[in-house]
PDB file of C-alpha atoms in Angstrom:
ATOM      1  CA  UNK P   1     164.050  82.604 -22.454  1.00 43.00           C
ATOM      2  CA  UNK P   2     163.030  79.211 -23.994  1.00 44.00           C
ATOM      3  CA  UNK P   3     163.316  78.788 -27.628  1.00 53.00           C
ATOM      4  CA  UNK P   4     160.256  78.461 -29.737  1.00 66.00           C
ATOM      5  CA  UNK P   5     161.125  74.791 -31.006  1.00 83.00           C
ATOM      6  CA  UNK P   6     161.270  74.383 -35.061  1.00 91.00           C
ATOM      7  CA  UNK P   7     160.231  71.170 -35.481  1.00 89.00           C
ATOM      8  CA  UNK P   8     161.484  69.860 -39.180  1.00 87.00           C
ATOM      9  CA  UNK P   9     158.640  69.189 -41.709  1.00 85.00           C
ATOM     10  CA  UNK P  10     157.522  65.922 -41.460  1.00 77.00           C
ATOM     11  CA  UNK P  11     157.328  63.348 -44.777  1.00 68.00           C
ATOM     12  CA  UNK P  12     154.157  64.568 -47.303  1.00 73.00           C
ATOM     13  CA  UNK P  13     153.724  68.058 -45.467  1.00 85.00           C
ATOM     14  CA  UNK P  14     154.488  71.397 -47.281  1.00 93.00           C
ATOM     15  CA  UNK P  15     157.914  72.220 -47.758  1.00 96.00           C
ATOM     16  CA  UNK P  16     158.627  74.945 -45.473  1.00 98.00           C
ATOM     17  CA  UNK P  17     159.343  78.429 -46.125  1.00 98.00           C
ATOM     18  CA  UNK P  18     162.271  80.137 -44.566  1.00 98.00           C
ATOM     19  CA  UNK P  19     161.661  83.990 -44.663  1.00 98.00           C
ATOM     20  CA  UNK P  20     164.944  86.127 -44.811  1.00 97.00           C
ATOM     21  CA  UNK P  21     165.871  88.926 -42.613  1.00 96.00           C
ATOM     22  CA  UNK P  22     168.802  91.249 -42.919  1.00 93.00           C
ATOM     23  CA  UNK P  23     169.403  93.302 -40.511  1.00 92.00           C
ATOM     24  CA  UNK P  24     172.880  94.484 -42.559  1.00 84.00           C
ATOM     25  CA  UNK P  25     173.944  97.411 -44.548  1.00 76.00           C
ATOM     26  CA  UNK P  26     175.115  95.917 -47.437  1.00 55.00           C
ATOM     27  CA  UNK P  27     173.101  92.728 -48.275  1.00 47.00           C
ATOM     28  CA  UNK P  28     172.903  91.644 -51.823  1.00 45.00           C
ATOM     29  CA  UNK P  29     168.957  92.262 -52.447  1.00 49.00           C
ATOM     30  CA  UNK P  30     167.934  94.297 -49.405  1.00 48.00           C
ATOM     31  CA  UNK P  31     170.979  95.561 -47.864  1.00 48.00           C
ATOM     32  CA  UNK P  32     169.642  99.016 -45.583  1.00 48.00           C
ATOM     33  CA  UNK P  33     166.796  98.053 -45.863  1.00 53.00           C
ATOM     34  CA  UNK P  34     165.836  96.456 -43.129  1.00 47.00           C
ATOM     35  CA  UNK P  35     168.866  97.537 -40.693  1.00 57.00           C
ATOM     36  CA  UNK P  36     166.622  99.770 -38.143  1.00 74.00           C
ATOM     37  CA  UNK P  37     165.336  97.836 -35.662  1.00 82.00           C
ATOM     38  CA  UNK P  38     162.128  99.413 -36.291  1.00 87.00           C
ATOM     39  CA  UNK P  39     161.708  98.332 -39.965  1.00 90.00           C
ATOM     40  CA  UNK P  40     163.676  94.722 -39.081  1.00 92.00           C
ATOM     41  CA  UNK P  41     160.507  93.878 -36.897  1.00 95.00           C
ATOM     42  CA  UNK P  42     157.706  95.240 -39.180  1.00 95.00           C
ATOM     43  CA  UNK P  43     159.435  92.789 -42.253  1.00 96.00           C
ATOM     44  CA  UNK P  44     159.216  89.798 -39.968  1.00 97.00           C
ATOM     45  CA  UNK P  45     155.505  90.528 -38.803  1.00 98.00           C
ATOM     46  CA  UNK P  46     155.036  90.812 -42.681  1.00 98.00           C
ATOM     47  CA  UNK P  47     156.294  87.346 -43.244  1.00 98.00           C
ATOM     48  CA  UNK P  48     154.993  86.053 -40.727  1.00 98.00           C
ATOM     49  CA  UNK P  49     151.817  87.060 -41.912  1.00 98.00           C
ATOM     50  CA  UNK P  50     152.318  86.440 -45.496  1.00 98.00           C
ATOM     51  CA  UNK P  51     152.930  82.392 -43.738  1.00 98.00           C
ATOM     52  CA  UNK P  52     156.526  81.907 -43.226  1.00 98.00           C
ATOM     53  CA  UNK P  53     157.031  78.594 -40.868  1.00 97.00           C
ATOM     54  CA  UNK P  54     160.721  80.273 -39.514  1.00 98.00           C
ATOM     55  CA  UNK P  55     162.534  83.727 -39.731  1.00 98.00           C
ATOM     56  CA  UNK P  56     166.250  83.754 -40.095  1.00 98.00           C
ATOM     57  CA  UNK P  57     168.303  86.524 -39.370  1.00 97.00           C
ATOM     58  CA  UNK P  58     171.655  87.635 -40.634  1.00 94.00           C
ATOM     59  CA  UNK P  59     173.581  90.514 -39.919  1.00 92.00           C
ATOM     60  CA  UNK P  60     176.749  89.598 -41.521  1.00 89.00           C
ATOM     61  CA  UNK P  61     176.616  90.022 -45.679  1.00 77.00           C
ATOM     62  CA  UNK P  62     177.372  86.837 -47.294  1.00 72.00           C
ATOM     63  CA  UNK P  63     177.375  88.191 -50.182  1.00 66.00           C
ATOM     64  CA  UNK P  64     180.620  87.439 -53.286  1.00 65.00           C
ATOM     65  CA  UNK P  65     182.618  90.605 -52.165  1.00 66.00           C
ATOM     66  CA  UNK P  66     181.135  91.636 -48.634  1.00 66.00           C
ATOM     67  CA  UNK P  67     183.524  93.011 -46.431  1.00 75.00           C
ATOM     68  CA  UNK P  68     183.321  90.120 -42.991  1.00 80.00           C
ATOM     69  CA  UNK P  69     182.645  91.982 -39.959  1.00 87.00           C
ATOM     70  CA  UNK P  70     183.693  91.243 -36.513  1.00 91.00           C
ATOM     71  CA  UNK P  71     181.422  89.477 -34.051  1.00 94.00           C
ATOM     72  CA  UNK P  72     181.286  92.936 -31.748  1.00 94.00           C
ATOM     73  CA  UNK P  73     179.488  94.400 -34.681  1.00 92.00           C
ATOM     74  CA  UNK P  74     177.731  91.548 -35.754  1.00 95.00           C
ATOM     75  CA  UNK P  75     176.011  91.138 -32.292  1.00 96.00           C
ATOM     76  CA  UNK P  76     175.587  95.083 -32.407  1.00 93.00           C
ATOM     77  CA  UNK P  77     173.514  94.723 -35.126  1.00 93.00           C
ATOM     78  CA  UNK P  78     171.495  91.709 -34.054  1.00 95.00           C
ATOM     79  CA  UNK P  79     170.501  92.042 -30.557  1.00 94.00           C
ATOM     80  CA  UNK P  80     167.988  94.758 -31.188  1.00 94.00           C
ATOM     81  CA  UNK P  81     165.712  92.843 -33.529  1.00 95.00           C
ATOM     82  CA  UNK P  82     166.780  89.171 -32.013  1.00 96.00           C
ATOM     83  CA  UNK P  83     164.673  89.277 -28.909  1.00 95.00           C
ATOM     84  CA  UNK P  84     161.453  91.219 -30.668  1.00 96.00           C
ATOM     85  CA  UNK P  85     160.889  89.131 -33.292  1.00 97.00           C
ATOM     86  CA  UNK P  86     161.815  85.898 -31.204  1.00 97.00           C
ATOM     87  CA  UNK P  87     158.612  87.473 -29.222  1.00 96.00           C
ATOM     88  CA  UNK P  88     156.403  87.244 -32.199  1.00 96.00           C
ATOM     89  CA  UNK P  89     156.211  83.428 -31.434  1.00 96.00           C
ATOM     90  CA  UNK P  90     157.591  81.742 -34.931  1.00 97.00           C
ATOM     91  CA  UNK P  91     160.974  80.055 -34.982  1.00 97.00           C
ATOM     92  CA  UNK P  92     163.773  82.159 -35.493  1.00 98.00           C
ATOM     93  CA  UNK P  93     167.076  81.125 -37.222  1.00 98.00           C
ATOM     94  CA  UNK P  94     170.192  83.155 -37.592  1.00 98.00           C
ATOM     95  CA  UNK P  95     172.477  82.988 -40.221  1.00 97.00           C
ATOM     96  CA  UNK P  96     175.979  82.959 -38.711  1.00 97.00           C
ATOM     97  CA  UNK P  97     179.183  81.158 -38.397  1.00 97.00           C
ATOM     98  CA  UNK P  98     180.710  82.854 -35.492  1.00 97.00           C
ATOM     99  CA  UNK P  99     180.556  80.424 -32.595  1.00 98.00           C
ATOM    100  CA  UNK P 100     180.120  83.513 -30.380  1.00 97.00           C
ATOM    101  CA  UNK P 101     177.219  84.901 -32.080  1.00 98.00           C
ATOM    102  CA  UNK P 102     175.456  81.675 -32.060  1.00 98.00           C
ATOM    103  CA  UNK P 103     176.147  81.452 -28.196  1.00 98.00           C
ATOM    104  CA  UNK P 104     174.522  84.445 -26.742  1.00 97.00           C
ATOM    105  CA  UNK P 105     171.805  84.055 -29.985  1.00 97.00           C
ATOM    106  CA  UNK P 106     170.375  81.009 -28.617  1.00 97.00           C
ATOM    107  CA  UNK P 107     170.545  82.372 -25.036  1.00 97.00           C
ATOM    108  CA  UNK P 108     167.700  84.864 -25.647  1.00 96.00           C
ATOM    109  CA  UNK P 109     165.582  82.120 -27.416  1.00 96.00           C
ATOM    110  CA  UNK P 110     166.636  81.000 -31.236  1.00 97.00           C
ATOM    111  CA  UNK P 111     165.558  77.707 -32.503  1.00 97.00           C
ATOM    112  CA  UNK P 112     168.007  77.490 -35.387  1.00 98.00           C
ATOM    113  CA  UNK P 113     171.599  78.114 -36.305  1.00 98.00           C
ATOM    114  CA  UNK P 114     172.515  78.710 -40.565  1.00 98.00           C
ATOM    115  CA  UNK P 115     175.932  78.458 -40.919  1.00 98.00           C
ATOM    116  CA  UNK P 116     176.780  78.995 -44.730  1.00 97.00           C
ATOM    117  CA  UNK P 117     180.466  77.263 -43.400  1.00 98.00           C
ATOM    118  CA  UNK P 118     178.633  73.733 -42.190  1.00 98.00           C
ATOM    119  CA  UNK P 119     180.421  73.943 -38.887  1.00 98.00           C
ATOM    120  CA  UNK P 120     183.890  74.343 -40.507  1.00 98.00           C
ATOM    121  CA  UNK P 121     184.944  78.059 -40.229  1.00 97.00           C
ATOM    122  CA  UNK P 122     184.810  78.090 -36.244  1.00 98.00           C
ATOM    123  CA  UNK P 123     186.452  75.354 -34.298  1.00 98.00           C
ATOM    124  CA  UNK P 124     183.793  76.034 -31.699  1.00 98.00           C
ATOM    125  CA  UNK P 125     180.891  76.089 -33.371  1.00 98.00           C
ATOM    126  CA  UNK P 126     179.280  72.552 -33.366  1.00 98.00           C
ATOM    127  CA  UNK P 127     179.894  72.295 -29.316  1.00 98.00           C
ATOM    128  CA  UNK P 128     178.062  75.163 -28.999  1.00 98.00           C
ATOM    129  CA  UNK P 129     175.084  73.700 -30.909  1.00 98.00           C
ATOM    130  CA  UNK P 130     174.973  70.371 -29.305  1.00 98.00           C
ATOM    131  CA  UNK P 131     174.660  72.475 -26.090  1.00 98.00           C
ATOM    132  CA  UNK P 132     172.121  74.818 -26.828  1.00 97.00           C
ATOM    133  CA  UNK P 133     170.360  71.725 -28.050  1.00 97.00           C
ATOM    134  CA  UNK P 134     168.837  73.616 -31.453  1.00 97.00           C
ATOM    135  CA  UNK P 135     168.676  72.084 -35.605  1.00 97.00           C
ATOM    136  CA  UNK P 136     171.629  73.413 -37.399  1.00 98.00           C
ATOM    137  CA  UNK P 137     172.028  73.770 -41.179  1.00 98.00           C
ATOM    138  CA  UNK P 138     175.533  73.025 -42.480  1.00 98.00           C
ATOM    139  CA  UNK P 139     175.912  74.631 -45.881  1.00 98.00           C
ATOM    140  CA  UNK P 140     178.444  73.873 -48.472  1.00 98.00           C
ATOM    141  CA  UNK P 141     180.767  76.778 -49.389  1.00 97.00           C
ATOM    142  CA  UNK P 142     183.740  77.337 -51.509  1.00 96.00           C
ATOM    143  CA  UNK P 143     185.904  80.641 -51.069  1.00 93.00           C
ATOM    144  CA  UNK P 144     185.800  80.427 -54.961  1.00 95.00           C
ATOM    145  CA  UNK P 145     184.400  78.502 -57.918  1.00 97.00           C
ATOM    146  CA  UNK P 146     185.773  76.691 -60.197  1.00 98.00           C
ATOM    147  CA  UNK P 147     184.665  75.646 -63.267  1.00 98.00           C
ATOM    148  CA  UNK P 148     187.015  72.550 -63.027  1.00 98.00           C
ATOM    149  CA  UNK P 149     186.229  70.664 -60.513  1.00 98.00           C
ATOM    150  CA  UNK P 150     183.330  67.708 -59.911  1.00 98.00           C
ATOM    151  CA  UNK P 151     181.377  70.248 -57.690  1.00 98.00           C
ATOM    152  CA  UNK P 152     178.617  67.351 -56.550  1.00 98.00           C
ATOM    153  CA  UNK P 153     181.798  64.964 -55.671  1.00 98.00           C
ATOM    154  CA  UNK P 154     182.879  68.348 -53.404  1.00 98.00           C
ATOM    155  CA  UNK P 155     179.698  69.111 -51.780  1.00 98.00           C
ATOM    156  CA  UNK P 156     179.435  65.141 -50.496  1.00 98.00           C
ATOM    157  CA  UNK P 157     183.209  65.369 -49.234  1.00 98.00           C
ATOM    158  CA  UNK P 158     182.493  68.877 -47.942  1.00 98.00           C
ATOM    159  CA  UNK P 159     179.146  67.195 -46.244  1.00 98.00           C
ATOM    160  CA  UNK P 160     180.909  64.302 -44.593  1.00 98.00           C
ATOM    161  CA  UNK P 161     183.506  66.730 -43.140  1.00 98.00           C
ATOM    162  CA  UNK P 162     180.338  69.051 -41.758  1.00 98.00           C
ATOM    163  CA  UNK P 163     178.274  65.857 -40.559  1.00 98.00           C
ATOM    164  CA  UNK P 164     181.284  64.229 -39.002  1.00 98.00           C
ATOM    165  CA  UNK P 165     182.007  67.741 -37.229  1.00 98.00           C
ATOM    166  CA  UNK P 166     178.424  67.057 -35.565  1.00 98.00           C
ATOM    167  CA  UNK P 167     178.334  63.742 -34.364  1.00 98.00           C
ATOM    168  CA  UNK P 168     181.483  64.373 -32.542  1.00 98.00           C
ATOM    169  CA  UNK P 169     180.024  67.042 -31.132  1.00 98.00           C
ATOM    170  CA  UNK P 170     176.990  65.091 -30.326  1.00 98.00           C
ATOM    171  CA  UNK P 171     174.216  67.332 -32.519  1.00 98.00           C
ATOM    172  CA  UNK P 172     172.005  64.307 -33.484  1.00 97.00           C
ATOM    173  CA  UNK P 173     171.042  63.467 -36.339  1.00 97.00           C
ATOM    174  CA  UNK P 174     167.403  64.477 -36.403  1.00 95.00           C
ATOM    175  CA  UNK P 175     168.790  68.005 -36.090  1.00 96.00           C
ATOM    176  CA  UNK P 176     171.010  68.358 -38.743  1.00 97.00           C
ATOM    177  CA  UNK P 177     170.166  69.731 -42.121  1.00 98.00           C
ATOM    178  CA  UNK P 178     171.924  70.189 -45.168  1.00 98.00           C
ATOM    179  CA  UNK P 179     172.340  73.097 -47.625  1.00 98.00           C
ATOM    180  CA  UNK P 180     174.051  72.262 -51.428  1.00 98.00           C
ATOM    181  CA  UNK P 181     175.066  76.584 -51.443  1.00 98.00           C
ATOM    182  CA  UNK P 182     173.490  77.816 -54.157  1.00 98.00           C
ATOM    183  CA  UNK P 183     175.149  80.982 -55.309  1.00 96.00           C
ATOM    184  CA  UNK P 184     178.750  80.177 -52.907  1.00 96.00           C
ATOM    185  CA  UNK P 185     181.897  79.046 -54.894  1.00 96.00           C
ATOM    186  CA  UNK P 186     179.637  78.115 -57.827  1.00 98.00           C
ATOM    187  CA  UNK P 187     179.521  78.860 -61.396  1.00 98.00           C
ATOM    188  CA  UNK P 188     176.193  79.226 -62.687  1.00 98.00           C
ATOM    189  CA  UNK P 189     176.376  75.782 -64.652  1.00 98.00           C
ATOM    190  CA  UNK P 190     177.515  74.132 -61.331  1.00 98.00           C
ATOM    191  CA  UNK P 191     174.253  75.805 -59.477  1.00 98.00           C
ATOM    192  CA  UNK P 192     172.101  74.283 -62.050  1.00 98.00           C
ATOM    193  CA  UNK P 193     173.783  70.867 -62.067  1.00 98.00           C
ATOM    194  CA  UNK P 194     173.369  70.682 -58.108  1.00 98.00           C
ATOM    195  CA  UNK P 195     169.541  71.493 -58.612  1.00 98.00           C
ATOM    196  CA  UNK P 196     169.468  69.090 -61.406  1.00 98.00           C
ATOM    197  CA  UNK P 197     171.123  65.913 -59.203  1.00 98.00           C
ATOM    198  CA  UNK P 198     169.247  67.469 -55.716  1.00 98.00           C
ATOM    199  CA  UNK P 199     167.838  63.933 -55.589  1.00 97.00           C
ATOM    200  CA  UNK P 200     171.535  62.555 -55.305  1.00 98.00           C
ATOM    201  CA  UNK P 201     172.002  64.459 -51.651  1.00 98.00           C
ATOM    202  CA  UNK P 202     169.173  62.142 -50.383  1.00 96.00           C
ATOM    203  CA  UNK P 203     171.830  59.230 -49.442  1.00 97.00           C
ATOM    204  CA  UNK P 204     173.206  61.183 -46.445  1.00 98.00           C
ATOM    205  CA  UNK P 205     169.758  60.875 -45.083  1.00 96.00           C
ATOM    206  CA  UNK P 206     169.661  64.168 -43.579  1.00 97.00           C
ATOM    207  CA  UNK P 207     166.910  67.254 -44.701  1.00 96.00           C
ATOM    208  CA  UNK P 208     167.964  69.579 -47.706  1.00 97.00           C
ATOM    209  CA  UNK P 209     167.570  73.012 -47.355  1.00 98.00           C
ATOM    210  CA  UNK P 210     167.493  75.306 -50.627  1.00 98.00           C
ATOM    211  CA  UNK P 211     167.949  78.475 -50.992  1.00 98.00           C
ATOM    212  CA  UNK P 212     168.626  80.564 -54.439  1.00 98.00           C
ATOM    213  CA  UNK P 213     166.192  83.748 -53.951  1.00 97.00           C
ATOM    214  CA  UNK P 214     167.073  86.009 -56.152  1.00 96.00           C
ATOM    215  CA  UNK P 215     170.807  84.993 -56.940  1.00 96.00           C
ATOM    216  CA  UNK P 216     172.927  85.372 -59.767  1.00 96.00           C
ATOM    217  CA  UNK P 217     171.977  82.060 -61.247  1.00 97.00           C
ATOM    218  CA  UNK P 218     168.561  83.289 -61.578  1.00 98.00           C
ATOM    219  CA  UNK P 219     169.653  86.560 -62.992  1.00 97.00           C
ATOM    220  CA  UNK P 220     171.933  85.095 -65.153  1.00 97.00           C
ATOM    221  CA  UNK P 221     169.911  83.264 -66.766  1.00 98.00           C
ATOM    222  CA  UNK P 222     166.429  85.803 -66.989  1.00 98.00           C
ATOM    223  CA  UNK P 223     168.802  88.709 -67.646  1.00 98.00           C
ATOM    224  CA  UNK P 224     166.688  90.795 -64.879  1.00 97.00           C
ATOM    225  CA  UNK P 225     168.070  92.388 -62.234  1.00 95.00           C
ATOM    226  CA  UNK P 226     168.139  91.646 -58.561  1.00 94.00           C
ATOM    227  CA  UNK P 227     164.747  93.203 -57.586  1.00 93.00           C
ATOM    228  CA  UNK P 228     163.100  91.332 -60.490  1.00 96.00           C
ATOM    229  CA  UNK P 229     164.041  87.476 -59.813  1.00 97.00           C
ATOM    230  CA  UNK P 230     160.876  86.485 -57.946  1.00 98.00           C
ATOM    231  CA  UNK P 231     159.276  84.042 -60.632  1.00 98.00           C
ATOM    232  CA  UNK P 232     162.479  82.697 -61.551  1.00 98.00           C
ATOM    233  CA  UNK P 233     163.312  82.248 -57.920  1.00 98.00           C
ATOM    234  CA  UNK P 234     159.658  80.512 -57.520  1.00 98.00           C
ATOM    235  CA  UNK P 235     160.727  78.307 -60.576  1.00 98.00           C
ATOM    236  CA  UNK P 236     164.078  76.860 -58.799  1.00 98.00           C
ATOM    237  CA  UNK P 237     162.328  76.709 -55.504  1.00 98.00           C
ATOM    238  CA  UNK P 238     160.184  74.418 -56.743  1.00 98.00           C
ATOM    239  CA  UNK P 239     161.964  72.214 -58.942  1.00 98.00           C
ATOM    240  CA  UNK P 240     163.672  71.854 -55.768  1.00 98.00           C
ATOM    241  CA  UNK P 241     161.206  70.869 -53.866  1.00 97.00           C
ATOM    242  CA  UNK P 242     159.865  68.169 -56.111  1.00 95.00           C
ATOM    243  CA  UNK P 243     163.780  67.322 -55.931  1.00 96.00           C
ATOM    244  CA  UNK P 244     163.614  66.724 -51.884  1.00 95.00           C
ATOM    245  CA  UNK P 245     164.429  70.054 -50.137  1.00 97.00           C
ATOM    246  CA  UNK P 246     162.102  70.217 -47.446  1.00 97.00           C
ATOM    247  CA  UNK P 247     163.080  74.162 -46.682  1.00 98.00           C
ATOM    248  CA  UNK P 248     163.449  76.288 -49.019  1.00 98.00           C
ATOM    249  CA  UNK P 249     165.134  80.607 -48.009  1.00 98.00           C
ATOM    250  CA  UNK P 250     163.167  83.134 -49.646  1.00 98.00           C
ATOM    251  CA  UNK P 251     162.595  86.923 -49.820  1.00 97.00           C
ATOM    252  CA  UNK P 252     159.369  86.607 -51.005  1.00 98.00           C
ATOM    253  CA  UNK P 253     157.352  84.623 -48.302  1.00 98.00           C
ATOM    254  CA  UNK P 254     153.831  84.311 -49.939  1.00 98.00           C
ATOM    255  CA  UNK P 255     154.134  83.548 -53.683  1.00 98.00           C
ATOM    256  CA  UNK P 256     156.370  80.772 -52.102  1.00 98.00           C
ATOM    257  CA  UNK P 257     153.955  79.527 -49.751  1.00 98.00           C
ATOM    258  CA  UNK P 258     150.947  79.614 -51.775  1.00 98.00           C
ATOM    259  CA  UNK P 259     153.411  77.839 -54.861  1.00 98.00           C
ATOM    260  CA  UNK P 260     154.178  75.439 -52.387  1.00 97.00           C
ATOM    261  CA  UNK P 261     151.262  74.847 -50.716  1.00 96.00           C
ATOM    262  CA  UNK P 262     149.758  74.054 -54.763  1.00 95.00           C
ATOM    263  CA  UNK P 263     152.333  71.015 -54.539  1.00 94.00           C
ATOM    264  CA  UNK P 264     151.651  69.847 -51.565  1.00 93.00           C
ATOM    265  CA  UNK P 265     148.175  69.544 -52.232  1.00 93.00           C
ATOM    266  CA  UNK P 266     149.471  67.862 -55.793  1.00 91.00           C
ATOM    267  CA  UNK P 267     150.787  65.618 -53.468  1.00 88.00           C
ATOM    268  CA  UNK P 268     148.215  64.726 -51.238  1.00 85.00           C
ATOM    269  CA  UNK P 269     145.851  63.929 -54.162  1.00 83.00           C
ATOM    270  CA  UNK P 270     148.427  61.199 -55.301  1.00 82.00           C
ATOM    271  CA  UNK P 271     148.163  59.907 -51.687  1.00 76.00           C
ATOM    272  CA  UNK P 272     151.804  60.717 -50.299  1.00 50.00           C
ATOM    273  CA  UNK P 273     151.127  63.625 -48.386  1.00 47.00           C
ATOM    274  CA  UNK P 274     149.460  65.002 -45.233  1.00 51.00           C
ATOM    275  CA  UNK P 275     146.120  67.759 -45.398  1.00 51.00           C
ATOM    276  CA  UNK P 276     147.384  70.637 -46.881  1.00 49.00           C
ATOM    277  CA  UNK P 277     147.188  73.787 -44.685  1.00 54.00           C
ATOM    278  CA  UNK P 278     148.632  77.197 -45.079  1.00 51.00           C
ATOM    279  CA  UNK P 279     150.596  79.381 -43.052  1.00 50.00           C
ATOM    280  CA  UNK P 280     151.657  77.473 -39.334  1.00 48.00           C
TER     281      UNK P 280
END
């Protein structure tokens, strides 16, 4: 099956919305609840309706604390939603860092590969990219944080590593994307000081994709609980969109795209943007 291309938004256009999907048991937010095959599909016809520009699946938690599963069980869990919602016709990404799950993911039609390790936790995992010929996000993770360290000075070093990874591999540039980690080996301080200097991540030239729905920094700082972080997660989505993300990841697809879509058109009226649609 061909992939449905994602085509990265283009200068002045709406930052995109990135609509979650786990299909996994023990998920942060929505662990269960989606699992079934049966409820996974009727979540992604609800985003796509709701206007979300690409669905990305994950069936491994990622979670602090989620037990890693192999990629037997991984693929177990995603090849009876992959191929269904691929069929819906949006772009679908999936969230993995398993070479092999990319692989056989891409050979029934996805257009994107997440990999919250940037292309550093499988040795094989940028070749298989470059062949399959899709965009790739490279995140920045730590396996811990600490408090100590210049964390923007680690994400650049941790970038160069990631992009350097790629262009050996031959992944071009116009399909790489970058992703600071909110929420992995951060404190909360550091997560707000990456948002703060987002701007800064501009000199690699590459996309920025955010993506803090729901987490701990938001809860944190609201004291609400998980289920409750949807304006605070609207607030940092934005601030990091007027900060140069071009993506955002989201539970919630249309607050997001309607907030967004508000911006855009913000933009437009100071003449650096396109004509603001919503949805696709």
């Amino acid at each position: 099956m061909a992939h449905k291309h994602y085509i990265l938004p283009s200068a002045g256009s709406r930052c995109h919305v990135m609509g979650i999907l786990n299909v996994t048991p023990d998920s942060f937010s929505d662990g269960g609840r989606h699992a079934a095959a049966g409820a996974a599909l009727e979540h992604a016809k609800a985003m796509i309706a709701e206007g979300a520009d690409i669905i990305d699946i994950g069936a491994e938690s990622t979670r602090p604390g989620a037990v890693a599963v192999d990629a037997t069980a991984e693929w177990a869990r995603l090849e009876p939603v992959l191929e269904p919602v691929i069929a819906l016709g949006v772009p679908v990404s999936i969230d993995t860092y398993k070479a092999a799950i990319a692989r056989r993911a891409c050979a029934l039609g996805a257009a994107l590969i997440n990999d919250v390790w940037g292309l550093q936790k499988d040795p094989a995992m940028a070749d298989v990219v470059a062949e399959a010929g899709v965009p790739v996000v490279m995140m920045h993770n730590r396996l811990e944080a600490d408090a100590s360290i210049d964390i923007l000075s680690d994400i650049n070093r941790f970038f160069e590593r990631s992009m350097e990874l790629a262009e050996r591999a031959g992944i071009p540039r116009a399909r790489q994307v970058l992703d600071p980690g909110f929420g992995f080996g951060k404190t909360v301080d550091q997560n707000y000081l990456v948002l703060n200097r987002l701007e800064s991540l501009a000199k690699h030239g590459l996309p920025i994709l955010a993506g803090a729905s729901r987490k701990r920094m938001i809860g944190a700082v609201l004291d609400v609980p998980t289920e409750e972080r949807l304006f605070g997660s609207l607030a940092v989505h934005l601030l990091a969109a007027e900060r140069g993300a071009v993506i955002v990841r989201v539970h919630d697809v249309r607050p997001h795209v309607e907030a967004l879509t508000i911006q855009a058109a913000m933009r437009r009226e100071a003449g650096a943007g396109e004509p603001v649609r919503t949805g696709h």
